[in-house]
Amino acid sequence: MNTALLRRSLTVATALLTLAVGLGGPPAAAADDRDSAPYLPRPTGPRAVGTTSLHLTDDSRPDPWASGVDARELMVSLWYPTAAPNGRRVQYMTPTESELLLEDGGITGVPSDVLSTVRTNAFTDARPTGRVRGLPLVVLSPGFTKPRATLTTLAEDLASHGYIVVAIDHTYESVATTFPDGRVATCTSCEVPHDEAFWNRLVGSRAADVSFVLDELTGAHARWNGARLIDSSQIAMAGHSVGGASAVTSMLADPRVRAGIDIDGTTQIPIPDSGMSRPFLFLGRQNQYTPGTGDGAVATWERDWQRLTGWKRWLVVEGAEHATFTDVGLLAEQLGLDIGADLPAARAAEIVRGYTRAFLDLHLRHRPQPLLDKPSTRYPQVHFCTPETSTCV
């Protein structure tokens, strides 16, 4: 894993928030001023979205980051279609999580609960709807130190198109994970030296988290009352940064994950020489992942590309930066911040949602997707790459 790259991506968003304060940029509204609060874009699908959170405990393995803890505890969020869009919208994150995330970035001068005021589109604990065993399941994994909430825009959009989405907070890898009893787990793994062994351990742990969550959602004693809607034969995974790298590891470890997407993440554990035949999409920044341009992050994609033996695409996005692929870029943009990208974050979100959904519709629903066949005039910023010739069009 390119440690310097990850550190840079974590620093960009926090530094720019600090910059906004110095320039007098508008802070997010307090909770009693919802009209001016930061917000997530509306989902593009026809269905209303419900959401809920689950506290899961894996007693079969010790926690990889907390010494002396004999079980792995996880918090996950689910988004899904609902026919009962009533009640309250889900809180983006808690005030404590907001405070710890800002503190981790050394940010002062903004309300400590600013991220808890973000307006979302999903209704808390709304009743799930859909055909029994009829909805594909998508697993989302965030970047290192990032809470699962930072992938909410993508999750809400997929759910509005009839997917069930589960995002995992990988405990002790996020700056803050809040459990139902009020405990807050912080980033213990941040204190571990980030050498090659660390990154191998991290993606291996994430693969175990994913398999456990799939067991809890699709097993005989599923932990969610909407689990009956899940088509357990149609499961995919997408992730950002190290979450994207973990999609590869999870697919290698668990054949239930039928397709995967790496969004701007340097891959870690290589695909074996025997190859992997399940569908895979690389989606990243043009300035970082154009083939033939270096020995760093792009070289890991080039290595794995040769071992992908099934359907595959390599797409790069012109003008994007690391943070523009997640909610971090969207929320910064609303505060009038320049996150270092030529491409507006709102446009980047549109691209991520559009190409992710096309990939999933093709491989989980078997619907033809011309968007994935060639460059589109609708998305001129997205270039299709051929690594064998080091070209992108």
Tab-separated table of C-alpha atoms in Angstrom, residues 20-388:
chain	number	residue	atom	x	y	z
A	20	ALA	CA	-12.109	27.541	4.654
A	21	VAL	CA	-12.169	28.793	8.197
A	22	GLY	CA	-9.147	30.988	7.545
A	23	LEU	CA	-10.812	32.432	4.474
A	24	GLY	CA	-14.088	32.993	6.237
A	25	GLY	CA	-15.779	30.152	4.364
A	26	PRO	CA	-19.302	29.385	5.564
A	27	PRO	CA	-19.373	26.844	8.392
A	28	ALA	CA	-22.052	24.162	8.420
A	29	ALA	CA	-25.242	25.080	10.172
A	30	ALA	CA	-26.109	24.011	13.646
A	31	ALA	CA	-28.748	21.336	14.062
A	32	ASP	CA	-31.504	23.932	14.510
A	33	ASP	CA	-30.764	25.557	11.146
A	34	ARG	CA	-31.387	22.694	8.748
A	35	ASP	CA	-31.973	24.823	5.664
A	36	SER	CA	-28.320	25.861	5.504
A	37	ALA	CA	-26.828	22.596	6.765
A	38	PRO	CA	-24.602	20.531	4.451
A	39	TYR	CA	-26.573	17.962	2.487
A	40	LEU	CA	-26.207	14.867	0.351
A	41	PRO	CA	-27.587	14.888	-3.214
A	42	ARG	CA	-30.931	13.229	-3.791
A	43	PRO	CA	-30.857	9.616	-4.961
A	44	THR	CA	-31.607	9.165	-8.661
A	45	GLY	CA	-33.770	6.060	-8.440
A	46	PRO	CA	-37.560	5.765	-8.238
A	47	ARG	CA	-37.737	4.233	-4.763
A	48	ALA	CA	-37.664	5.819	-1.334
A	49	VAL	CA	-34.811	4.671	0.890
A	50	GLY	CA	-34.831	3.257	4.396
A	51	THR	CA	-31.833	2.641	6.608
A	52	THR	CA	-30.906	0.921	9.839
A	53	SER	CA	-27.771	0.028	11.795
A	54	LEU	CA	-26.764	-3.328	13.271
A	55	HIS	CA	-24.316	-4.224	16.019
A	56	LEU	CA	-22.678	-7.548	15.138
A	57	THR	CA	-20.257	-9.656	17.194
A	58	ASP	CA	-18.028	-12.369	15.741
A	59	ASP	CA	-17.106	-14.680	18.621
A	60	SER	CA	-15.024	-16.912	16.377
A	61	ARG	CA	-11.978	-14.638	16.226
A	62	PRO	CA	-10.198	-12.069	18.386
A	63	ASP	CA	-10.078	-8.460	17.392
A	64	PRO	CA	-6.979	-7.879	15.221
A	65	TRP	CA	-6.264	-4.422	16.664
A	66	ALA	CA	-7.418	-4.455	20.305
A	67	SER	CA	-5.150	-6.500	22.548
A	68	GLY	CA	-6.989	-8.909	24.818
A	69	VAL	CA	-10.357	-8.526	23.055
A	70	ASP	CA	-11.544	-12.041	22.216
A	71	ALA	CA	-14.355	-11.111	19.803
A	72	ARG	CA	-14.645	-8.824	16.801
A	73	GLU	CA	-17.440	-6.235	17.166
A	74	LEU	CA	-18.700	-4.366	14.138
A	75	MET	CA	-21.222	-1.662	13.378
A	76	VAL	CA	-22.826	-1.776	9.941
A	77	SER	CA	-25.423	0.357	8.196
A	78	LEU	CA	-28.001	-0.970	5.756
A	79	TRP	CA	-29.829	0.998	3.063
A	80	TYR	CA	-32.747	-0.524	1.180
A	81	PRO	CA	-35.932	0.314	-0.761
A	82	THR	CA	-38.962	1.194	1.332
A	83	ALA	CA	-42.627	1.820	0.609
A	84	ALA	CA	-43.025	3.631	3.925
A	85	PRO	CA	-40.933	6.820	3.658
A	86	ASN	CA	-41.968	8.348	6.938
A	87	GLY	CA	-40.371	9.153	10.240
A	88	ARG	CA	-37.068	10.947	10.639
A	89	ARG	CA	-34.107	11.082	8.290
A	90	VAL	CA	-31.070	9.227	9.569
A	91	GLN	CA	-28.337	11.238	11.261
A	92	TYR	CA	-25.171	11.278	9.181
A	93	MET	CA	-22.940	10.680	12.184
A	94	THR	CA	-23.090	11.448	15.890
A	95	PRO	CA	-21.739	14.672	17.411
A	96	THR	CA	-19.014	12.628	19.113
A	97	GLU	CA	-17.979	11.024	15.841
A	98	SER	CA	-17.919	14.443	14.215
A	99	GLU	CA	-15.775	15.823	17.004
A	100	LEU	CA	-13.271	12.958	16.843
A	101	LEU	CA	-13.004	13.114	13.067
A	102	LEU	CA	-12.299	16.859	13.162
A	103	GLU	CA	-9.900	16.432	16.061
A	104	ASP	CA	-7.999	13.742	14.161
A	105	GLY	CA	-7.450	16.249	11.368
A	106	GLY	CA	-6.346	18.980	13.770
A	107	ILE	CA	-9.272	21.167	12.698
A	108	THR	CA	-10.373	23.996	14.969
A	109	GLY	CA	-12.672	26.955	14.423
A	110	VAL	CA	-15.695	24.984	13.218
A	111	PRO	CA	-18.498	23.597	15.384
A	112	SER	CA	-17.385	20.243	16.712
A	113	ASP	CA	-20.724	18.699	15.709
A	114	VAL	CA	-20.719	20.084	12.160
A	115	LEU	CA	-20.725	16.663	10.500
A	116	SER	CA	-23.673	15.529	12.593
A	117	THR	CA	-25.861	18.157	10.911
A	118	VAL	CA	-25.478	16.821	7.358
A	119	ARG	CA	-28.895	16.274	5.767
A	120	THR	CA	-29.448	12.770	4.416
A	121	ASN	CA	-32.205	11.178	2.318
A	122	ALA	CA	-32.898	7.829	4.028
A	123	PHE	CA	-35.570	7.204	6.662
A	124	THR	CA	-34.507	5.575	9.917
A	125	ASP	CA	-35.857	2.030	10.404
A	126	ALA	CA	-38.419	2.367	7.620
A	127	ARG	CA	-39.990	-0.949	6.607
A	128	PRO	CA	-38.050	-2.750	3.819
A	129	THR	CA	-39.936	-3.654	0.669
A	130	GLY	CA	-39.258	-5.862	-2.315
A	131	ARG	CA	-39.644	-9.360	-3.671
A	132	VAL	CA	-38.483	-12.135	-1.363
A	133	ARG	CA	-34.960	-13.204	-2.404
A	134	GLY	CA	-35.222	-10.627	-5.163
A	135	LEU	CA	-32.779	-7.820	-4.246
A	136	PRO	CA	-29.026	-7.963	-4.910
A	137	LEU	CA	-26.683	-7.117	-2.028
A	138	VAL	CA	-23.766	-4.676	-2.284
A	139	VAL	CA	-21.065	-4.449	0.393
A	140	LEU	CA	-19.269	-1.090	0.805
A	141	SER	CA	-15.927	-0.627	2.564
A	142	PRO	CA	-14.548	2.880	3.328
A	143	GLY	CA	-10.992	4.172	3.245
A	144	PHE	CA	-8.589	3.862	6.163
A	145	THR	CA	-9.635	6.020	9.160
A	146	LYS	CA	-12.902	6.903	7.424
A	147	PRO	CA	-16.304	6.047	8.957
A	148	ARG	CA	-18.819	4.108	6.912
A	149	ALA	CA	-20.933	7.269	6.704
A	150	THR	CA	-18.579	8.730	4.082
A	151	LEU	CA	-20.051	6.355	1.460
A	152	THR	CA	-23.664	7.324	2.168
A	153	THR	CA	-24.272	9.134	-1.147
A	154	LEU	CA	-23.424	6.001	-3.118
A	155	ALA	CA	-25.372	3.760	-0.741
A	156	GLU	CA	-28.554	5.843	-0.855
A	157	ASP	CA	-28.463	5.971	-4.637
A	158	LEU	CA	-28.051	2.219	-5.061
A	159	ALA	CA	-30.887	1.539	-2.613
A	160	SER	CA	-33.158	3.885	-4.581
A	161	HIS	CA	-32.561	1.618	-7.587
A	162	GLY	CA	-33.539	-1.544	-5.748
A	163	TYR	CA	-30.316	-2.733	-4.148
A	164	ILE	CA	-29.704	-3.622	-0.533
A	165	VAL	CA	-26.458	-1.999	0.562
A	166	VAL	CA	-24.409	-2.710	3.675
A	167	ALA	CA	-21.492	-0.472	4.697
A	168	ILE	CA	-19.057	-1.686	7.332
A	169	ASP	CA	-17.274	0.322	9.992
A	170	HIS	CA	-14.067	-1.662	10.414
A	171	THR	CA	-13.621	-1.197	14.148
A	172	TYR	CA	-10.368	0.367	15.363
A	173	GLU	CA	-9.562	1.357	11.766
A	174	SER	CA	-11.996	4.292	11.794
A	175	VAL	CA	-11.393	7.402	13.861
A	176	ALA	CA	-14.678	6.706	15.637
A	177	THR	CA	-17.152	3.835	15.794
A	178	THR	CA	-20.100	4.249	18.164
A	179	PHE	CA	-21.798	1.196	19.658
A	180	PRO	CA	-25.399	1.109	20.920
A	181	ASP	CA	-24.296	1.174	24.571
A	182	GLY	CA	-22.472	4.458	24.003
A	183	ARG	CA	-18.938	3.105	23.734
A	184	VAL	CA	-16.796	4.779	21.088
A	185	ALA	CA	-13.937	2.781	19.567
A	186	THR	CA	-11.136	4.913	18.160
A	187	CYS	CA	-8.374	4.185	15.649
A	188	THR	CA	-6.078	1.816	17.520
A	189	SER	CA	-4.615	0.632	14.211
A	190	CYS	CA	-3.479	4.192	13.480
A	191	GLU	CA	-0.813	3.664	16.139
A	192	VAL	CA	0.656	0.596	14.411
A	193	PRO	CA	3.658	1.146	12.072
A	194	HIS	CA	2.267	1.271	8.543
A	195	ASP	CA	4.680	-1.089	6.859
A	196	GLU	CA	3.923	-3.806	4.302
A	197	ALA	CA	2.927	-6.272	7.013
A	198	PHE	CA	0.421	-3.779	8.406
A	199	TRP	CA	-1.385	-3.300	5.089
A	200	ASN	CA	-1.470	-7.066	4.463
A	201	ARG	CA	-2.949	-7.555	7.919
A	202	LEU	CA	-5.487	-4.798	7.356
A	203	VAL	CA	-6.901	-6.061	4.067
A	204	GLY	CA	-6.943	-9.600	5.437
A	205	SER	CA	-8.920	-8.418	8.443
A	206	ARG	CA	-11.356	-6.565	6.212
A	207	ALA	CA	-11.947	-9.688	4.140
A	208	ALA	CA	-12.809	-11.552	7.361
A	209	ASP	CA	-15.171	-8.717	8.337
A	210	VAL	CA	-16.936	-8.944	4.980
A	211	SER	CA	-17.390	-12.717	5.167
A	212	PHE	CA	-18.761	-12.464	8.695
A	213	VAL	CA	-21.247	-9.746	7.719
A	214	LEU	CA	-22.421	-11.867	4.788
A	215	ASP	CA	-22.945	-14.782	7.177
A	216	GLU	CA	-25.019	-12.562	9.464
A	217	LEU	CA	-27.187	-11.245	6.615
A	218	THR	CA	-27.670	-14.369	4.521
A	219	GLY	CA	-27.372	-17.252	7.002
A	220	ALA	CA	-30.132	-19.326	8.548
A	221	HIS	CA	-30.418	-16.961	11.508
A	222	ALA	CA	-30.066	-13.602	9.786
A	223	ARG	CA	-29.740	-10.614	12.099
A	224	TRP	CA	-31.895	-8.214	10.050
A	225	ASN	CA	-35.645	-8.426	9.558
A	226	GLY	CA	-35.303	-7.500	5.896
A	227	ALA	CA	-32.808	-10.267	5.145
A	228	ARG	CA	-35.508	-12.328	3.429
A	229	LEU	CA	-35.338	-9.856	0.530
A	230	ILE	CA	-31.654	-10.526	-0.194
A	231	ASP	CA	-30.748	-12.616	-3.227
A	232	SER	CA	-27.689	-14.322	-1.758
A	233	SER	CA	-26.588	-15.492	-5.209
A	234	GLN	CA	-26.132	-11.887	-6.339
A	235	ILE	CA	-23.576	-10.186	-4.079
A	236	ALA	CA	-20.960	-7.599	-5.051
A	237	MET	CA	-18.497	-5.385	-3.213
A	238	ALA	CA	-17.166	-1.882	-3.807
A	239	GLY	CA	-14.762	0.168	-1.754
A	240	HIS	CA	-12.806	3.387	-1.704
A	241	SER	CA	-9.042	3.579	-1.184
A	242	VAL	CA	-7.994	0.636	1.004
A	243	GLY	CA	-11.655	-0.383	0.936
A	244	GLY	CA	-11.255	-0.817	-2.818
A	245	ALA	CA	-8.094	-2.847	-2.318
A	246	SER	CA	-10.060	-4.972	0.134
A	247	ALA	CA	-12.579	-5.808	-2.577
A	248	VAL	CA	-9.860	-7.853	-4.275
A	249	THR	CA	-8.932	-9.616	-1.036
A	250	SER	CA	-12.563	-10.317	-0.181
A	251	MET	CA	-13.257	-11.805	-3.593
A	252	LEU	CA	-10.216	-14.065	-3.265
A	253	ALA	CA	-11.368	-15.185	0.193
A	254	ASP	CA	-15.114	-15.539	-0.388
A	255	PRO	CA	-16.696	-16.884	-3.586
A	256	ARG	CA	-20.059	-15.377	-2.586
A	257	VAL	CA	-18.724	-11.991	-3.725
A	258	ARG	CA	-19.439	-12.308	-7.433
A	259	ALA	CA	-18.133	-8.933	-8.650
A	260	GLY	CA	-15.987	-6.109	-7.328
A	261	ILE	CA	-15.064	-2.458	-7.745
A	262	ASP	CA	-11.889	-0.740	-6.585
A	263	ILE	CA	-12.441	3.015	-6.374
A	264	ASP	CA	-9.089	4.804	-6.310
A	265	GLY	CA	-7.340	2.265	-4.103
A	266	THR	CA	-3.811	0.911	-4.444
A	267	THR	CA	-4.164	-2.878	-4.329
A	268	GLN	CA	-2.254	-4.790	-1.710
A	269	ILE	CA	-2.292	-8.601	-1.778
A	270	PRO	CA	-1.797	-9.648	-5.430
A	271	ILE	CA	-4.238	-11.793	-7.340
A	272	PRO	CA	-2.635	-15.256	-7.641
A	273	ASP	CA	-1.010	-16.362	-10.880
A	274	SER	CA	-3.979	-18.676	-11.402
A	275	GLY	CA	-6.087	-15.559	-11.899
A	276	MET	CA	-9.574	-14.435	-10.920
A	277	SER	CA	-12.411	-14.836	-13.404
A	278	ARG	CA	-15.155	-12.815	-11.688
A	279	PRO	CA	-15.988	-9.325	-13.046
A	280	PHE	CA	-13.927	-6.418	-11.775
A	281	LEU	CA	-13.838	-2.653	-12.317
A	282	PHE	CA	-10.971	-0.278	-11.591
A	283	LEU	CA	-12.144	3.338	-11.257
A	284	GLY	CA	-9.573	5.959	-10.295
A	285	ARG	CA	-7.958	9.330	-10.793
A	286	GLN	CA	-6.392	10.052	-14.141
A	287	ASN	CA	-3.366	11.662	-12.497
A	288	GLN	CA	-2.677	8.598	-10.371
A	289	TYR	CA	-3.881	5.538	-12.283
A	290	THR	CA	-3.145	6.148	-15.966
A	291	PRO	CA	-1.318	2.984	-17.109
A	292	GLY	CA	2.322	3.228	-18.071
A	293	THR	CA	3.027	6.302	-15.936
A	294	GLY	CA	5.012	4.961	-13.005
A	295	ASP	CA	5.984	2.288	-10.508
A	296	GLY	CA	3.760	3.370	-7.613
A	297	ALA	CA	0.025	2.885	-7.177
A	298	VAL	CA	-0.658	2.350	-10.870
A	299	ALA	CA	1.793	-0.545	-10.983
A	300	THR	CA	-0.366	-2.540	-8.564
A	301	TRP	CA	-3.333	-2.210	-10.911
A	302	GLU	CA	-1.177	-3.206	-13.871
A	303	ARG	CA	-0.002	-6.292	-11.976
A	304	ASP	CA	-3.520	-7.369	-11.074
A	305	TRP	CA	-4.993	-6.478	-14.455
A	306	GLN	CA	-2.964	-9.256	-16.076
A	307	ARG	CA	-4.458	-11.775	-13.650
A	308	LEU	CA	-8.085	-10.746	-14.132
A	309	THR	CA	-9.331	-13.353	-16.594
A	310	GLY	CA	-13.019	-12.416	-16.748
A	311	TRP	CA	-14.914	-9.238	-17.625
A	312	LYS	CA	-12.855	-6.183	-16.642
A	313	ARG	CA	-12.611	-2.458	-17.188
A	314	TRP	CA	-10.045	0.174	-16.240
A	315	LEU	CA	-11.525	3.687	-16.093
A	316	VAL	CA	-9.846	6.921	-15.063
A	317	VAL	CA	-11.560	10.188	-14.232
A	318	GLU	CA	-10.055	13.411	-15.527
A	319	GLY	CA	-9.698	16.195	-12.970
A	320	ALA	CA	-10.568	14.061	-9.938
A	321	GLU	CA	-8.725	13.826	-6.633
A	322	HIS	CA	-8.920	11.111	-3.990
A	323	ALA	CA	-11.551	12.828	-1.839
A	324	THR	CA	-13.897	13.614	-4.722
A	325	PHE	CA	-14.997	9.968	-4.933
A	326	THR	CA	-16.708	10.118	-1.508
A	327	ASP	CA	-18.924	12.363	0.595
A	328	VAL	CA	-15.806	14.161	1.858
A	329	GLY	CA	-15.469	15.973	-1.446
A	330	LEU	CA	-19.171	16.726	-1.712
A	331	LEU	CA	-19.423	18.314	1.721
A	332	ALA	CA	-16.241	20.340	1.250
A	333	GLU	CA	-17.585	21.681	-2.053
A	334	GLN	CA	-20.737	22.950	-0.380
A	335	LEU	CA	-18.604	24.950	2.011
A	336	GLY	CA	-16.965	26.660	-0.950
A	337	LEU	CA	-13.695	24.760	-0.557
A	338	ASP	CA	-11.196	23.859	-3.241
A	339	ILE	CA	-10.182	20.256	-2.583
A	340	GLY	CA	-7.487	20.327	-5.232
A	341	ALA	CA	-9.589	18.868	-8.033
A	342	ASP	CA	-10.502	20.380	-11.375
A	343	LEU	CA	-13.624	18.231	-11.466
A	344	PRO	CA	-16.407	19.439	-9.145
A	345	ALA	CA	-17.144	16.924	-6.427
A	346	ALA	CA	-20.840	16.853	-7.322
A	347	ARG	CA	-19.910	15.756	-10.847
A	348	ALA	CA	-17.527	13.143	-9.460
A	349	ALA	CA	-20.335	11.754	-7.316
A	350	GLU	CA	-22.555	11.537	-10.392
A	351	ILE	CA	-19.827	9.580	-12.185
A	352	VAL	CA	-19.219	7.206	-9.286
A	353	ARG	CA	-22.920	6.528	-8.878
A	354	GLY	CA	-23.531	6.107	-12.615
A	355	TYR	CA	-20.675	3.724	-13.374
A	356	THR	CA	-21.070	1.748	-10.165
A	357	ARG	CA	-24.749	1.180	-10.852
A	358	ALA	CA	-24.075	0.248	-14.484
A	359	PHE	CA	-21.492	-2.322	-13.377
A	360	LEU	CA	-23.861	-3.832	-10.815
A	361	ASP	CA	-26.847	-3.827	-13.180
A	362	LEU	CA	-24.757	-5.683	-15.751
A	363	HIS	CA	-23.257	-8.323	-13.489
A	364	LEU	CA	-25.915	-8.817	-10.816
A	365	ARG	CA	-29.044	-8.148	-12.874
A	366	HIS	CA	-27.668	-9.157	-16.284
A	367	ARG	CA	-28.970	-6.057	-18.000
A	368	PRO	CA	-26.913	-4.717	-20.949
A	369	GLN	CA	-25.046	-1.509	-20.111
A	370	PRO	CA	-23.751	0.428	-23.134
A	371	LEU	CA	-22.150	2.909	-20.698
A	372	LEU	CA	-19.492	0.274	-19.978
A	373	ASP	CA	-18.745	-0.523	-23.615
A	374	LYS	CA	-17.027	2.670	-24.684
A	375	PRO	CA	-16.505	6.353	-23.754
A	376	SER	CA	-19.714	8.335	-23.307
A	377	THR	CA	-20.485	11.870	-24.432
A	378	ARG	CA	-22.511	12.164	-21.218
A	379	TYR	CA	-19.371	11.627	-19.128
A	380	PRO	CA	-16.479	13.036	-21.161
A	381	GLN	CA	-14.284	13.102	-18.038
A	382	VAL	CA	-14.244	9.270	-17.913
A	383	HIS	CA	-11.567	7.590	-20.033
A	384	PHE	CA	-11.346	3.890	-20.918
A	385	CYS	CA	-7.813	2.533	-20.551
A	386	THR	CA	-6.037	-0.316	-22.291
A	387	PRO	CA	-3.052	-1.160	-20.061
A	388	GLU	CA	-1.506	-3.457	-22.660
